[in-house]
mmCIF file of C-alpha atoms and ligand atoms in Angstrom:
data_model
loop_
_atom_site.group_PDB
_atom_site.id
_atom_site.type_symbol
_atom_site.label_atom_id
_atom_site.label_comp_id
_atom_site.label_asym_id
_atom_site.label_seq_id
_atom_site.Cartn_x
_atom_site.Cartn_y
_atom_site.Cartn_z
ATOM 1 C CA MET L 152 -14.190 -106.204 -173.195
ATOM 2 C CA GLY L 153 -14.118 -104.963 -176.758
ATOM 3 C CA ILE L 154 -12.906 -101.471 -177.583
ATOM 4 C CA THR L 155 -14.759 -99.624 -180.287
ATOM 5 C CA LEU L 156 -12.765 -96.864 -181.874
ATOM 6 C CA THR L 157 -15.020 -94.326 -183.482
ATOM 7 C CA SER L 158 -13.411 -91.769 -185.745
ATOM 8 C CA THR L 159 -14.218 -89.000 -183.215
ATOM 9 C CA VAL L 160 -12.296 -90.823 -180.530
ATOM 10 C CA SER L 161 -9.266 -91.354 -182.720
ATOM 11 C CA ILE L 162 -9.182 -87.717 -183.822
ATOM 12 C CA LYS L 163 -9.402 -86.638 -180.190
ATOM 13 C CA GLU L 164 -6.633 -89.021 -179.255
ATOM 14 C CA LEU L 165 -4.462 -87.694 -182.026
ATOM 15 C CA ASN L 166 -5.118 -84.117 -180.926
ATOM 16 C CA SER L 167 -4.215 -84.849 -177.356
ATOM 17 C CA THR L 168 -0.696 -85.862 -178.396
ATOM 18 C CA ARG L 169 0.164 -82.244 -179.270
ATOM 19 C CA ILE L 170 1.222 -80.304 -176.214
ATOM 20 C CA ALA L 171 1.408 -76.512 -176.090
ATOM 21 C CA ARG L 172 4.401 -75.084 -174.248
ATOM 22 C CA PRO L 173 4.171 -71.428 -173.158
ATOM 23 C CA ARG L 174 6.744 -69.319 -174.961
ATOM 24 C CA HIS L 175 8.539 -66.073 -174.249
ATOM 25 C CA VAL L 176 8.615 -63.779 -177.258
ATOM 26 C CA LEU L 177 9.641 -60.278 -178.222
ATOM 27 C CA MET L 178 7.477 -58.077 -180.450
ATOM 28 C CA CYS L 179 7.604 -54.470 -181.657
ATOM 29 C CA GLU L 180 4.491 -52.389 -182.305
ATOM 30 C CA PRO L 181 4.416 -51.084 -185.897
ATOM 31 C CA THR L 182 4.146 -47.476 -184.697
ATOM 32 C CA TYR L 183 6.248 -46.215 -187.615
ATOM 33 C CA PHE L 184 5.366 -48.947 -190.099
ATOM 34 C CA ASP L 185 5.476 -47.947 -193.760
ATOM 35 C CA VAL L 186 6.746 -49.250 -197.091
ATOM 36 C CA CYS L 187 9.018 -46.437 -198.223
ATOM 37 C CA TYR L 188 11.828 -48.502 -199.783
ATOM 38 C CA SER L 189 12.043 -51.861 -201.489
ATOM 39 C CA ILE L 190 14.457 -54.555 -200.324
ATOM 40 C CA ASN L 191 12.378 -57.596 -201.259
ATOM 41 C CA PRO L 192 9.996 -58.356 -204.164
ATOM 42 C CA TRP L 193 6.879 -57.816 -202.022
ATOM 43 C CA MET L 194 7.667 -54.186 -201.203
ATOM 44 C CA ASP L 195 6.205 -51.617 -203.576
ATOM 45 C CA PRO L 196 6.562 -48.093 -202.164
ATOM 46 C CA SER L 197 4.077 -46.718 -204.732
ATOM 47 C CA ARG L 198 1.278 -48.796 -203.204
ATOM 48 C CA PRO L 199 -0.471 -47.080 -200.301
ATOM 49 C CA THR L 200 0.003 -48.555 -196.826
ATOM 50 C CA SER L 201 -1.882 -47.813 -193.644
ATOM 51 C CA THR L 202 0.125 -47.645 -190.437
ATOM 52 C CA ARG L 203 -3.149 -47.684 -188.547
ATOM 53 C CA ALA L 204 -4.365 -50.911 -190.174
ATOM 54 C CA GLY L 205 -0.911 -52.424 -189.576
ATOM 55 C CA ILE L 206 -1.125 -51.566 -185.883
ATOM 56 C CA SER L 207 -4.598 -53.013 -185.457
ATOM 57 C CA GLN L 208 -3.712 -56.269 -187.258
ATOM 58 C CA TRP L 209 -0.510 -56.572 -185.243
ATOM 59 C CA LYS L 210 -2.413 -55.913 -182.005
ATOM 60 C CA LYS L 211 -4.701 -58.870 -182.731
ATOM 61 C CA LEU L 212 -1.664 -61.113 -183.130
ATOM 62 C CA HIS L 213 -0.190 -59.754 -179.899
ATOM 63 C CA ASP L 214 -3.429 -60.333 -177.987
ATOM 64 C CA LEU L 215 -3.751 -63.838 -179.414
ATOM 65 C CA PHE L 216 -0.297 -64.764 -178.099
ATOM 66 C CA VAL L 217 -1.225 -63.419 -174.666
ATOM 67 C CA GLU L 218 -4.491 -65.376 -174.756
ATOM 68 C CA LEU L 219 -2.573 -68.539 -175.624
ATOM 69 C CA GLY L 220 -0.547 -68.041 -172.457
ATOM 70 C CA HIS L 221 2.696 -66.748 -173.947
ATOM 71 C CA ARG L 222 4.812 -64.037 -172.341
ATOM 72 C CA VAL L 223 5.178 -61.125 -174.753
ATOM 73 C CA ASP L 224 7.851 -58.483 -174.181
ATOM 74 C CA LEU L 225 7.873 -55.310 -176.266
ATOM 75 C CA VAL L 226 10.856 -53.467 -177.690
ATOM 76 C CA PRO L 227 10.021 -49.787 -178.309
ATOM 77 C CA ALA L 228 9.666 -48.868 -181.999
ATOM 78 C CA ARG L 229 12.016 -46.190 -183.309
ATOM 79 C CA PRO L 230 11.140 -43.523 -185.873
ATOM 80 C CA GLY L 231 12.919 -43.966 -189.189
ATOM 81 C CA LEU L 232 12.953 -47.764 -188.825
ATOM 82 C CA PRO L 233 9.666 -48.815 -190.489
ATOM 83 C CA ASP L 234 10.618 -52.534 -190.645
ATOM 84 C CA MET L 235 11.338 -52.816 -186.926
ATOM 85 C CA VAL L 236 7.952 -54.506 -186.459
ATOM 86 C CA PHE L 237 9.682 -57.605 -187.854
ATOM 87 C CA ALA L 238 11.310 -58.317 -184.507
ATOM 88 C CA ALA L 239 12.281 -61.855 -185.531
ATOM 89 C CA ASN L 240 15.074 -60.302 -187.573
ATOM 90 C CA GLY L 241 16.572 -58.481 -184.585
ATOM 91 C CA ALA L 242 18.460 -61.384 -183.018
ATOM 92 C CA THR L 243 18.726 -65.096 -182.342
ATOM 93 C CA VAL L 244 18.301 -66.120 -178.712
ATOM 94 C CA ILE L 245 19.164 -69.644 -177.587
ATOM 95 C CA ASP L 246 20.229 -70.875 -174.123
ATOM 96 C CA GLY L 247 19.979 -67.299 -172.825
ATOM 97 C CA LYS L 248 22.639 -66.108 -175.296
ATOM 98 C CA VAL L 249 21.790 -63.272 -177.651
ATOM 99 C CA LEU L 250 23.351 -62.872 -181.083
ATOM 100 C CA VAL L 251 22.084 -59.492 -182.310
ATOM 101 C CA ALA L 252 21.508 -59.129 -186.047
ATOM 102 C CA ARG L 253 23.684 -57.375 -188.543
ATOM 103 C CA PHE L 254 21.437 -56.291 -191.410
ATOM 104 C CA ARG L 255 22.397 -56.604 -195.021
ATOM 105 C CA HIS L 256 20.586 -53.463 -196.214
ATOM 106 C CA ALA L 257 21.447 -49.962 -195.017
ATOM 107 C CA GLN L 258 17.740 -49.156 -194.468
ATOM 108 C CA ARG L 259 17.565 -51.640 -191.591
ATOM 109 C CA GLN L 260 21.035 -51.334 -190.104
ATOM 110 C CA GLY L 261 19.903 -48.929 -187.369
ATOM 111 C CA GLU L 262 17.763 -51.675 -185.881
ATOM 112 C CA SER L 263 20.779 -53.579 -184.524
ATOM 113 C CA ALA L 264 21.577 -50.925 -181.921
ATOM 114 C CA ALA L 265 17.922 -50.717 -180.867
ATOM 115 C CA PHE L 266 17.755 -54.473 -180.259
ATOM 116 C CA ALA L 267 21.183 -54.670 -178.598
ATOM 117 C CA GLU L 268 20.242 -51.857 -176.239
ATOM 118 C CA TRP L 269 16.960 -53.525 -175.308
ATOM 119 C CA PHE L 270 18.636 -56.851 -174.497
ATOM 120 C CA ARG L 271 21.330 -55.168 -172.402
ATOM 121 C CA GLN L 272 18.809 -53.053 -170.518
ATOM 122 C CA GLN L 273 16.745 -56.148 -169.763
ATOM 123 C CA GLY L 274 19.776 -57.795 -168.219
ATOM 124 C CA TRP L 275 20.402 -60.537 -170.743
ATOM 125 C CA GLY L 276 23.889 -61.831 -169.962
ATOM 126 C CA GLU L 277 25.716 -62.622 -173.171
ATOM 127 C CA VAL L 278 24.763 -60.108 -175.853
ATOM 128 C CA ARG L 279 26.923 -59.940 -178.973
ATOM 129 C CA THR L 280 26.294 -58.163 -182.263
ATOM 130 C CA ALA L 281 27.025 -60.452 -185.213
ATOM 131 C CA GLY L 282 30.231 -59.804 -187.131
ATOM 132 C CA HIS L 283 28.751 -61.084 -190.414
ATOM 133 C CA ASP L 284 25.454 -60.275 -192.142
ATOM 134 C CA ASN L 285 22.955 -62.205 -190.071
ATOM 135 C CA GLU L 286 19.230 -61.401 -190.011
ATOM 136 C CA GLY L 287 18.396 -63.212 -186.792
ATOM 137 C CA GLU L 288 15.436 -65.563 -186.712
ATOM 138 C CA GLY L 289 14.579 -64.499 -190.230
ATOM 139 C CA ASP L 290 17.308 -66.932 -191.305
ATOM 140 C CA ILE L 291 18.372 -68.767 -188.156
ATOM 141 C CA LEU L 292 15.795 -71.270 -186.887
ATOM 142 C CA PHE L 293 16.284 -73.558 -183.891
ATOM 143 C CA THR L 294 14.502 -76.922 -184.096
ATOM 144 C CA GLY L 295 15.212 -77.789 -180.474
ATOM 145 C CA ASN L 296 17.967 -80.104 -181.727
ATOM 146 C CA GLU L 297 19.932 -78.367 -184.457
ATOM 147 C CA ILE L 298 20.042 -74.837 -185.827
ATOM 148 C CA LEU L 299 18.893 -74.405 -189.434
ATOM 149 C CA ALA L 300 20.623 -71.461 -191.068
ATOM 150 C CA GLY L 301 19.517 -69.875 -194.331
ATOM 151 C CA LYS L 302 21.702 -68.083 -196.851
ATOM 152 C CA GLY L 303 21.379 -66.831 -200.390
ATOM 153 C CA PHE L 304 19.701 -63.444 -199.971
ATOM 154 C CA ARG L 305 20.336 -61.887 -196.556
ATOM 155 C CA THR L 306 22.391 -63.872 -194.084
ATOM 156 C CA ALA L 307 25.951 -64.456 -195.314
ATOM 157 C CA ALA L 308 27.360 -67.972 -195.586
ATOM 158 C CA SER L 309 30.203 -66.760 -193.354
ATOM 159 C CA ALA L 310 27.657 -66.027 -190.600
ATOM 160 C CA HIS L 311 26.905 -69.717 -190.160
ATOM 161 C CA GLY L 312 30.278 -70.438 -188.557
ATOM 162 C CA GLU L 313 29.793 -67.594 -186.116
ATOM 163 C CA VAL L 314 26.369 -68.974 -185.167
ATOM 164 C CA ARG L 315 27.916 -72.407 -184.606
ATOM 165 C CA SER L 316 30.650 -71.163 -182.323
ATOM 166 C CA PHE L 317 28.541 -68.615 -180.438
ATOM 167 C CA PHE L 318 25.788 -71.084 -179.532
ATOM 168 C CA ASP L 319 27.997 -74.192 -179.577
ATOM 169 C CA ARG L 320 25.324 -76.162 -181.428
ATOM 170 C CA GLU L 321 25.119 -77.972 -184.740
ATOM 171 C CA VAL L 322 24.336 -75.649 -187.637
ATOM 172 C CA VAL L 323 22.804 -76.956 -190.862
ATOM 173 C CA GLY L 324 23.164 -74.541 -193.784
ATOM 174 C CA LEU L 325 20.328 -74.212 -196.305
ATOM 175 C CA THR L 326 20.452 -72.219 -199.539
ATOM 176 C CA LEU L 327 17.434 -70.182 -200.623
ATOM 177 C CA VAL L 328 16.998 -69.608 -204.364
ATOM 178 C CA ASP L 329 13.608 -67.918 -204.899
ATOM 179 C CA PRO L 330 13.668 -64.156 -204.188
ATOM 180 C CA ARG L 331 10.047 -64.252 -202.995
ATOM 181 C CA PHE L 332 11.279 -66.394 -200.119
ATOM 182 C CA TYR L 333 14.311 -64.350 -199.179
ATOM 183 C CA HIS L 334 14.415 -65.337 -195.510
ATOM 184 C CA LEU L 335 14.403 -68.927 -194.239
ATOM 185 C CA ASP L 336 11.319 -68.177 -192.123
ATOM 186 C CA THR L 337 9.290 -67.486 -195.265
ATOM 187 C CA ALA L 338 10.088 -70.979 -196.616
ATOM 188 C CA LEU L 339 10.248 -73.171 -193.515
ATOM 189 C CA ALA L 340 8.699 -73.249 -190.051
ATOM 190 C CA VAL L 341 9.566 -75.292 -186.980
ATOM 191 C CA ILE L 342 6.265 -76.664 -185.693
ATOM 192 C CA ASP L 343 7.543 -78.844 -182.853
ATOM 193 C CA THR L 344 10.881 -80.119 -181.575
ATOM 194 C CA GLY L 345 12.619 -81.606 -184.610
ATOM 195 C CA GLU L 346 9.541 -81.138 -186.784
ATOM 196 C CA VAL L 347 9.306 -78.672 -189.667
ATOM 197 C CA MET L 348 7.076 -77.754 -192.594
ATOM 198 C CA TYR L 349 8.560 -76.213 -195.727
ATOM 199 C CA TYR L 350 8.240 -75.280 -199.399
ATOM 200 C CA PRO L 351 10.818 -77.410 -201.264
ATOM 201 C CA ASP L 352 11.125 -75.185 -204.361
ATOM 202 C CA ALA L 353 12.415 -72.302 -202.261
ATOM 203 C CA PHE L 354 15.682 -74.269 -201.788
ATOM 204 C CA ASP L 355 18.482 -75.386 -204.064
ATOM 205 C CA GLY L 356 18.860 -79.104 -204.900
ATOM 206 C CA PRO L 357 21.365 -80.075 -202.168
ATOM 207 C CA SER L 358 19.319 -78.271 -199.497
ATOM 208 C CA ARG L 359 16.161 -80.027 -200.645
ATOM 209 C CA GLU L 360 17.941 -83.377 -200.355
ATOM 210 C CA LEU L 361 19.253 -82.508 -196.945
ATOM 211 C CA LEU L 362 15.794 -81.506 -195.716
ATOM 212 C CA ALA L 363 14.221 -84.668 -197.112
ATOM 213 C CA GLU L 364 16.844 -86.762 -195.340
ATOM 214 C CA ARG L 365 16.682 -85.025 -191.970
ATOM 215 C CA PHE L 366 12.953 -84.417 -191.873
ATOM 216 C CA PRO L 367 11.471 -87.226 -193.984
ATOM 217 C CA ASP L 368 7.838 -86.935 -192.884
ATOM 218 C CA SER L 369 7.483 -83.178 -193.068
ATOM 219 C CA ILE L 370 4.445 -81.278 -194.198
ATOM 220 C CA LEU L 371 5.295 -79.884 -197.640
ATOM 221 C CA ALA L 372 3.633 -76.620 -198.571
ATOM 222 C CA THR L 373 2.199 -75.879 -202.002
ATOM 223 C CA GLU L 374 3.326 -72.777 -203.859
ATOM 224 C CA ARG L 375 -0.108 -71.289 -203.206
ATOM 225 C CA ASP L 376 0.236 -71.582 -199.427
ATOM 226 C CA ALA L 377 3.863 -70.463 -199.490
ATOM 227 C CA GLU L 378 2.963 -67.374 -201.537
ATOM 228 C CA VAL L 379 0.535 -66.156 -198.905
ATOM 229 C CA PHE L 380 3.309 -66.596 -196.319
ATOM 230 C CA GLY L 381 1.707 -69.705 -194.807
ATOM 231 C CA LEU L 382 5.137 -70.884 -193.660
ATOM 232 C CA ASN L 383 5.742 -67.683 -191.756
ATOM 233 C CA ALA L 384 4.036 -69.331 -188.804
ATOM 234 C CA PHE L 385 4.571 -69.495 -185.062
ATOM 235 C CA SER L 386 3.933 -72.771 -183.243
ATOM 236 C CA ASP L 387 3.867 -73.521 -179.512
ATOM 237 C CA GLY L 388 3.827 -77.250 -180.204
ATOM 238 C CA ARG L 389 0.060 -77.386 -180.500
ATOM 239 C CA HIS L 390 -1.355 -74.066 -181.743
ATOM 240 C CA VAL L 391 0.092 -72.956 -185.044
ATOM 241 C CA VAL L 392 -0.609 -69.292 -185.745
ATOM 242 C CA LEU L 393 -0.376 -68.612 -189.484
ATOM 243 C CA PRO L 394 -1.824 -66.311 -192.162
ATOM 244 C CA GLU L 395 -5.506 -67.103 -192.635
ATOM 245 C CA ALA L 396 -5.127 -67.362 -196.418
ATOM 246 C CA ALA L 397 -2.964 -70.486 -196.050
ATOM 247 C CA THR L 398 -5.967 -72.794 -195.920
ATOM 248 C CA GLY L 399 -4.225 -75.817 -197.438
ATOM 249 C CA LEU L 400 -1.496 -75.754 -194.805
ATOM 250 C CA ALA L 401 -4.071 -75.292 -192.053
ATOM 251 C CA GLY L 402 -5.731 -78.514 -193.221
ATOM 252 C CA GLN L 403 -2.428 -80.401 -193.340
ATOM 253 C CA LEU L 404 -1.586 -79.195 -189.821
ATOM 254 C CA ALA L 405 -4.971 -80.237 -188.452
ATOM 255 C CA GLU L 406 -4.486 -83.709 -189.945
ATOM 256 C CA ARG L 407 -1.327 -84.025 -187.868
ATOM 257 C CA GLY L 408 -3.084 -83.029 -184.665
ATOM 258 C CA PHE L 409 -2.113 -79.348 -184.544
ATOM 259 C CA GLU L 410 -4.609 -76.548 -184.000
ATOM 260 C CA PRO L 411 -4.074 -74.024 -186.793
ATOM 261 C CA ILE L 412 -5.193 -70.482 -186.005
ATOM 262 C CA GLY L 413 -5.470 -68.160 -189.013
ATOM 263 C CA VAL L 414 -4.801 -64.436 -188.633
ATOM 264 C CA GLY L 415 -5.055 -61.512 -191.071
ATOM 265 C CA LEU L 416 -1.849 -59.502 -191.413
ATOM 266 C CA GLY L 417 -2.392 -58.183 -194.951
ATOM 267 C CA GLU L 418 -0.948 -54.769 -194.232
ATOM 268 C CA LEU L 419 2.369 -56.145 -192.989
ATOM 269 C CA LEU L 420 2.497 -58.522 -195.944
ATOM 270 C CA LYS L 421 3.023 -55.443 -198.135
ATOM 271 C CA ALA L 422 6.466 -55.240 -196.519
ATOM 272 C CA GLY L 423 7.072 -58.960 -197.058
ATOM 273 C CA GLY L 424 6.395 -60.165 -193.537
ATOM 274 C CA SER L 425 3.794 -61.971 -191.468
ATOM 275 C CA VAL L 426 3.309 -63.877 -188.196
ATOM 276 C CA LYS L 427 6.785 -65.288 -187.593
ATOM 277 C CA CYS L 428 8.560 -62.151 -188.763
ATOM 278 C CA CYS L 429 6.779 -60.250 -185.986
ATOM 279 C CA THR L 430 7.789 -62.782 -183.344
ATOM 280 C CA LEU L 431 11.268 -63.327 -181.913
ATOM 281 C CA GLU L 432 11.469 -66.278 -179.543
ATOM 282 C CA LEU L 433 13.488 -65.681 -176.384
ATOM 283 C CA ARG L 434 14.918 -68.952 -175.091
ATOM 284 C CA ARG L 435 16.388 -68.416 -171.694
ATOM 285 C CA PHE L 436 17.444 -71.899 -170.712
ATOM 286 C CA SER L 437 19.117 -74.802 -172.447
ATOM 287 C CA SER L 438 16.687 -77.286 -173.892
HETATM 288 N N1 LIG M 730 10.671 -55.601 -195.154
HETATM 289 C C1 LIG M 730 11.389 -56.535 -194.336
HETATM 290 C C2 LIG M 730 12.674 -56.911 -195.043
HETATM 291 O O1 LIG M 730 12.660 -57.092 -196.226
HETATM 292 C C3 LIG M 730 10.557 -57.710 -194.028
HETATM 293 C C4 LIG M 730 11.181 -58.658 -193.054
HETATM 294 C C5 LIG M 730 10.355 -59.877 -192.793
HETATM 295 N N2 LIG M 730 10.886 -60.646 -191.767
HETATM 296 C C6 LIG M 730 11.086 -61.968 -191.791
HETATM 297 N N3 LIG M 730 11.458 -62.549 -190.690
HETATM 298 N N4 LIG M 730 10.993 -62.659 -192.872
HETATM 299 O O2 LIG M 730 13.700 -57.042 -194.431
#
């Protein structure tokens, strides 16, 4: 019996290889969101921002995660901490262990206590506040195998050793060189276990070589997609939620069998953040 493979069948088959795994994430409503200081090149305090628009855009992202079957916990926003909506920066959580962030800039330092308190109240066992500048999942990304750790703008090089010993996992250091991409999660996204997409020019030469060696078949983003924060994406292994303006990346993801879902977070982008920045993954068990 002959088998005829039509292109529809093969696309379907390709799609079916991507499996969504429900995630547990932490988010923070942008109740007090504003751009009243500038700690990255995207933030211009003289440009008007709307807290209301920020909340409604964020709410759509929140509801989308719930619809996709993810568990979303909420940490209460605190007045005077307008960047707290970027919950990804609050900690790194792997194997049920919580390393709470230590922020580089004074304007965000109050967030550490808010996150630490939340984790303790929720009964997370091992909760430690980092001893070195460490901006949580902004710079520390777990591929399911190794931990990729950014440095250059926010997280200190000395933080990488602490991450290694706290989580007892391999840590691969990467150096960021373009101030527009000041956190690792603006330049690279983990889209499945051991699979990443990234913008090579955001990294120095040795880091680019290292990435090419470790992740040879990665999706590489264009500057255009990186500039609209296309890499600030959240993937469950199948659905990749990313800024809607990153149309090139969405196409590349679809070609590899992912389902890209574009969202509009323009208001939060004025603070230099998007999908992933709003989303801290809570990994309770070893994987
Ligand atoms: N205004 C915030 C800052 O500069 C934005 C943080 C974005 N978060 C992220 N994970 N990249 O710190």
